[in-house]
Each structure stands twice: as C-alpha cells, then as structure tokens.
Amino acid sequence: MQLPDKVKIVEVGPRDGLQNESQAVSVDTKVQLIDQLARAGLQAIEVSSFVNPTRVPQLADAEEVFARIERRAGVCYSALVPNVTGLARALSSRVDEIAVFTAASETFCQRNIQCSIAESLARFEPVVRGARDVNLPVRAYISCVAGCPYEGPIEPGVVADLTTALLEMGAREVSLGDTIGVGTPGSIQALLDAVLTVADASRLAVHFHDTRGQALANILIALGSGISVVDSSVAGLGGCPYAKGATGNVATEDVVYMLDGMGIQTGVDLAALIEVGNFISNALGRDNASRVGRAGLPRRAEWTEH
Ligand code: MG
C-alpha cells in the first residue's frame, strides 16, 4: 500500500465537537482549547460556526472566540458558514477559510438544514462566490456519505455527483463525512473508488466517526487511496446525536498515535495533544473518548512485559 509521507489533520473539536456535546462551554474554555491545540502543532482548526445563533446557541459566541484566540503563524482558523449573512460575519472575524455543508441523503438534508440537496447547493452558491471574490478558500462537507440514519446505505455515485458539483462551484476541498459511523473498510473503499473517478485525491478529505470502532481502519483505506487530509476531534469531542452514548468524531490523539507509529508526519506533538484532550474532558466533566488519551503514551514497562 502506497501511503503519504505527511497527513494534514483538520481539528474539528472546537466546532463540530462542542456543538454536539450537551454541556455549554464558556468562551474562556473555548479560547484556551483552541490556543492549546495550535500550540500542540495542529495547523488547521475549525473554530466555530456563523450559523443563526438562535438555532445553534452553543456557537452564538463565534465572534468573541475569534477575537480572543491567539493567531499563530501558519495555522488556518476556519469556520462554518451557512449563508451570506454568515459569510459577512466570518469576514469581519478574519477567518482563514470557510466551510459549507450539505448531505448525500435527501432526508438527512431536510431534517438537518430544512432543504433539499439541490436547494442546499443553490443556497450556498452565493456564499462560495462571495468567498472566492476575496480569495477566501472554501471547504465543503458532505455528510452521510456511507449511510443515513433515515435512508440507510447511500450509493457511492450520489456522493461522487455531489463532489463534482461542489468542486465545480469552487470548493477547494470536499470533506467526506461518515456522520453516523457506519462505514467499514469495504464500503469506504467502494465509496472512495467512485469519488476518485471524479476528483483528484488532493481535493478530498475524510471525516470519519468512530461510532462502531471503524474509523482508524477507514482512515487507513483513505490514506492508501492517496487522500492525506483527515478530520478529527481532540478527546473524540462530539457524541453521536443519532446513537445515545455512542462515540462521534474519531479522536485526534488516536489518529496521531497511529500515524506516528507508521512514520507519517503530522506536525503534532502527541504528548501535548493528550494534555489538551484531558483539559477539555475535565472542563466538560466527561470521560475522555480517546483511547490513546485514556491510556497515555506507552510506558517502558508495557514494551517489556508480556
Ligand atoms: Mg463530525
């Protein structure tokens, strides 16, 4: 298997993660989390979302968070933007990249953003155009790429067509999300084979959830397919809203541990990252959902005892 030498990790904990945690988090804690992630070496951090604050009150403090974080050189601080109002807010907060989102399932799209897939594309077309006018890179998320909680399995061809539409619209990168964590290396390989017939691997990222323990295996399939951008969430922040008590985003610590062990560079200091995961888990009063975070780095005794 041909694997990349370097992987870019997109840390989605502060936005995707915290948005799906039940507990409210203070601006202070969010700012500390983001600054600690950047100091641990994460070069792409999804900070917040400029969605309607009445719809997602957890992220109503987006402006304040952006105003207070320490901007480290070389770090891309991004935000989700659903419409042109959100784009204007994002621009005044000096975001480095925006993300738009749709789904590969009509039912999920309706329930999540109250419109059809086609309407979602029409809705954020002016957002993408507005961002491109000011040279702001745009990332596009497709959720439910491997399956939908309402519709079941999703045809890889649907995801490929949507990827084509998003890239043609002007997205720099499409992030393929297994939102409910149903994919396995078999179905993910079939999905990527289909998407890679329409898009170069350099334009794709994977966003896997570890709900059923498949995320690292699925990431390995993606790396073997030439994809080198992986979304993950420190401490596995962000439970799965469709399966109570289940894990959501794959934990950044677990991804970095695997990549370190394979000699694939991420630029992330794993020991520092584990501390960040423990910090936010304590702040939320929840268990750390990262296996590596819980176990810590291997101690010498573990290498010698059998
Ligand atoms: Mg996610």
XYZ file of C-alpha atoms and ligand atoms in Angstrom:
307
model
C 0.000 0.000 0.000
C 1.371 3.402 -1.038
C 0.902 5.828 1.852
C 1.532 9.581 2.087
C 4.617 10.868 3.959
C 2.585 13.643 5.551
C -1.006 14.000 6.682
C -2.808 17.243 7.405
C -5.142 16.923 10.354
C -8.154 19.226 10.461
C -9.076 19.570 14.123
C -12.854 19.912 14.337
C -13.259 19.591 18.116
C -13.989 23.246 18.929
C -16.857 23.427 16.410
C -18.186 20.031 15.305
C -17.195 18.520 18.641
C -18.519 21.086 21.110
C -21.676 21.696 19.044
C -22.636 18.066 19.641
C -21.780 17.992 23.341
C -24.753 18.531 25.620
C -22.904 20.816 28.004
C -22.394 24.542 27.498
C -18.778 25.680 27.335
C -17.567 29.170 28.266
C -15.768 31.443 25.834
C -12.684 31.238 28.093
C -12.594 27.464 27.811
C -13.095 27.541 24.042
C -10.280 30.053 23.598
C -7.970 28.014 25.829
C -8.843 24.850 23.912
C -8.097 26.427 20.529
C -4.852 28.053 21.687
C -3.652 24.799 23.249
C -4.467 22.874 20.068
C -2.443 25.317 17.980
C 0.461 25.099 20.437
C 0.332 21.274 20.214
C 1.003 21.642 16.490
C -2.437 21.454 14.848
C -2.267 23.551 11.686
C -5.939 23.568 10.767
C -8.554 24.246 13.425
C -12.274 24.641 12.868
C -13.022 27.295 15.449
C -16.745 27.915 15.262
C -19.765 28.428 13.074
C -21.517 31.565 11.880
C -24.921 29.951 11.884
C -28.030 31.633 13.214
C -27.363 31.967 16.988
C -30.986 31.212 17.812
C -30.679 27.857 16.011
C -27.318 26.819 17.486
C -26.936 28.739 20.768
C -23.749 26.786 21.650
C -21.956 28.720 18.894
C -23.506 32.163 19.386
C -20.139 33.380 20.714
C -18.291 32.830 17.404
C -17.204 36.483 17.060
C -15.937 36.661 20.605
C -13.955 33.430 20.269
C -12.351 34.598 17.026
C -11.488 37.953 18.608
C -9.769 36.354 21.577
C -7.763 33.453 20.157
C -4.044 33.851 19.675
C -3.389 33.776 15.909
C -0.362 31.610 15.403
C 1.501 31.967 12.124
C 0.859 29.084 9.743
C -2.339 27.963 11.450
C -5.594 28.029 9.467
C -8.528 29.076 11.679
C -11.756 28.177 9.884
C -15.492 28.422 10.457
C -18.717 27.012 9.117
C -20.868 29.433 7.120
C -24.421 28.581 6.022
C -25.405 31.751 4.118
C -24.254 35.210 3.020
C -25.077 36.694 6.428
C -22.722 34.153 7.961
C -20.099 34.973 5.336
C -20.197 38.665 6.250
C -19.764 37.769 9.925
C -16.908 35.386 9.070
C -15.127 38.032 7.009
C -15.314 40.594 9.790
C -13.887 37.981 12.156
C -10.950 37.447 9.752
C -11.399 33.703 9.293
C -8.767 31.976 7.144
C -11.156 29.533 5.480
C -14.881 28.871 5.468
C -16.798 25.632 5.205
C -20.226 24.974 3.709
C -22.211 21.815 4.313
C -24.692 19.519 2.653
C -25.590 15.839 2.812
C -25.663 12.863 0.475
C -29.119 11.936 1.768
C -32.269 13.927 0.927
C -33.977 13.054 4.200
C -30.949 13.962 6.315
C -30.564 17.240 4.430
C -34.233 18.093 5.058
C -34.042 17.278 8.750
C -30.657 18.904 9.313
C -30.838 22.081 7.250
C -34.514 22.042 6.151
C -33.969 21.974 2.401
C -33.320 19.530 -0.432
C -29.757 18.750 -1.543
C -30.300 20.839 -4.703
C -31.644 23.728 -2.612
C -28.613 23.494 -0.301
C -26.306 23.899 -3.300
C -28.316 26.865 -4.586
C -28.297 28.383 -1.111
C -24.545 28.356 -0.651
C -23.596 29.123 -4.246
C -23.515 32.888 -3.441
C -21.501 32.106 -0.295
C -18.850 30.268 -2.326
C -18.841 33.034 -4.948
C -18.517 35.737 -2.283
C -15.643 33.900 -0.616
C -13.835 33.366 -3.892
C -14.183 37.072 -4.737
C -11.974 37.812 -1.732
C -9.707 34.761 -2.219
C -11.031 33.017 0.855
C -10.683 29.228 0.491
C -13.856 27.169 0.793
C -14.176 23.658 2.133
C -17.363 21.689 1.549
C -18.675 18.982 3.828
C -20.830 16.150 2.600
C -22.415 14.263 5.463
C -23.883 10.736 5.431
C -21.502 9.559 2.691
C -21.625 5.942 3.863
C -25.135 5.793 5.261
C -28.029 7.810 6.600
C -29.995 7.302 9.820
C -33.251 7.664 7.818
C -32.411 6.213 4.406
C -29.851 3.518 5.169
C -26.916 2.899 2.795
C -26.055 5.697 0.346
C -24.993 4.982 -3.242
C -21.341 5.984 -3.855
C -22.440 7.516 -7.174
C -24.589 10.051 -5.311
C -21.543 11.181 -3.332
C -19.415 11.337 -6.495
C -22.002 13.546 -8.269
C -22.256 15.849 -5.284
C -18.449 16.084 -5.061
C -18.335 17.096 -8.725
C -20.959 19.798 -8.158
C -19.120 21.212 -5.134
C -15.730 21.317 -6.844
C -17.247 22.906 -9.957
C -18.869 25.526 -7.755
C -15.433 26.459 -6.449
C -14.794 24.474 -3.280
C -11.086 23.904 -2.739
C -11.654 20.664 -0.844
C -14.514 18.270 -0.191
C -14.631 16.522 3.169
C -16.448 13.195 3.058
C -18.299 12.593 6.321
C -19.445 9.255 7.655
C -21.741 11.093 10.040
C -23.184 8.044 11.762
C -20.054 5.900 11.669
C -21.480 3.014 9.668
C -18.752 2.627 7.047
C -16.281 -0.245 7.070
C -13.070 -0.576 5.043
C -15.109 -2.387 2.374
C -17.825 0.217 1.902
C -15.377 3.114 2.309
C -13.093 1.675 -0.375
C -16.076 1.385 -2.746
C -17.080 4.966 -1.915
C -13.581 6.366 -2.463
C -13.146 4.403 -5.696
C -16.297 6.106 -7.005
C -15.370 9.600 -5.794
C -11.793 9.301 -7.073
C -13.116 8.783 -10.603
C -14.397 12.390 -10.495
C -11.974 14.133 -8.109
C -8.245 14.136 -7.516
C -7.217 12.793 -4.101
C -5.596 16.158 -3.341
C -9.076 17.754 -3.318
C -10.535 15.310 -0.786
C -10.565 14.908 2.984
C -12.166 12.246 5.147
C -14.308 12.880 8.214
C -14.958 9.603 9.951
C -16.883 8.877 13.115
C -15.755 6.066 15.378
C -19.264 5.074 16.448
C -18.626 1.428 15.586
C -14.853 1.327 16.015
C -14.097 1.505 12.283
C -12.610 4.983 11.982
C -8.874 4.200 12.050
C -9.300 1.309 9.640
C -11.310 3.557 7.343
C -8.673 6.306 7.578
C -6.029 3.788 6.541
C -8.140 2.935 3.478
C -8.314 6.651 2.639
C -4.544 7.080 3.013
C -3.989 4.073 0.777
C -6.242 5.761 -1.801
C -3.988 8.841 -1.817
C -6.039 11.073 0.488
C -3.885 12.938 3.003
C -6.315 15.232 4.849
C -8.075 13.766 7.887
C -10.679 15.458 10.111
C -10.665 14.503 13.777
C -11.634 15.837 17.164
C -9.471 16.041 20.288
C -10.740 13.702 23.044
C -13.270 12.452 20.485
C -15.420 15.517 21.231
C -18.902 15.376 19.798
C -21.030 12.412 20.686
C -23.189 10.899 18.001
C -26.652 12.520 18.226
C -28.225 9.516 16.455
C -26.967 6.857 18.849
C -27.174 7.757 22.520
C -23.898 7.325 24.384
C -22.033 6.443 21.205
C -18.746 7.955 20.082
C -18.753 10.611 17.390
C -15.691 12.038 15.664
C -12.580 9.896 15.662
C -10.203 11.208 18.341
C -7.240 13.244 17.108
C -4.957 11.541 19.653
C -5.829 8.111 18.215
C -5.157 9.267 14.647
C -1.833 10.885 15.574
C -0.734 7.808 17.533
C -1.386 5.610 14.501
C 0.347 7.980 12.093
C 3.348 8.480 14.417
C 3.730 4.728 14.617
C 3.688 4.490 10.829
C 6.293 7.245 10.420
C 3.763 9.578 8.769
C 4.313 13.227 9.720
C 1.535 15.371 11.178
C 3.491 18.123 12.943
C 1.505 17.357 16.108
C 3.176 16.769 19.492
C 1.190 13.810 20.801
C 2.130 14.260 24.476
C 0.949 17.883 24.353
C -2.199 16.877 22.495
C -3.078 14.287 25.163
C -2.902 17.062 27.751
C -5.303 19.158 25.669
C -7.706 16.220 25.486
C -7.572 15.787 29.252
C -8.069 19.532 29.756
C -11.270 19.679 27.716
C -12.604 16.382 29.082
C -12.169 17.742 32.627
C -13.756 21.052 31.645
C -16.789 19.167 30.312
C -16.811 16.734 33.228
C -16.921 13.809 30.839
C -14.760 10.777 30.113
C -12.048 11.232 27.541
C -13.332 9.395 24.448
C -9.820 8.986 23.031
C -8.360 5.536 23.703
C -4.835 6.985 23.484
C -5.884 9.858 25.742
C -7.097 7.395 28.365
C -4.135 5.041 28.132
C -1.464 7.737 27.692
C 1.765 7.210 25.807
C 3.221 3.712 26.226
C 5.371 3.383 29.318
C 8.562 1.366 29.228
C 7.045 -1.492 31.252
C 4.432 -2.040 28.536
C 7.178 -2.760 25.992
C 8.922 -5.353 28.130
C 6.097 -7.136 29.972
C 4.310 -9.839 28.043
Mg -18.235 15.056 12.760
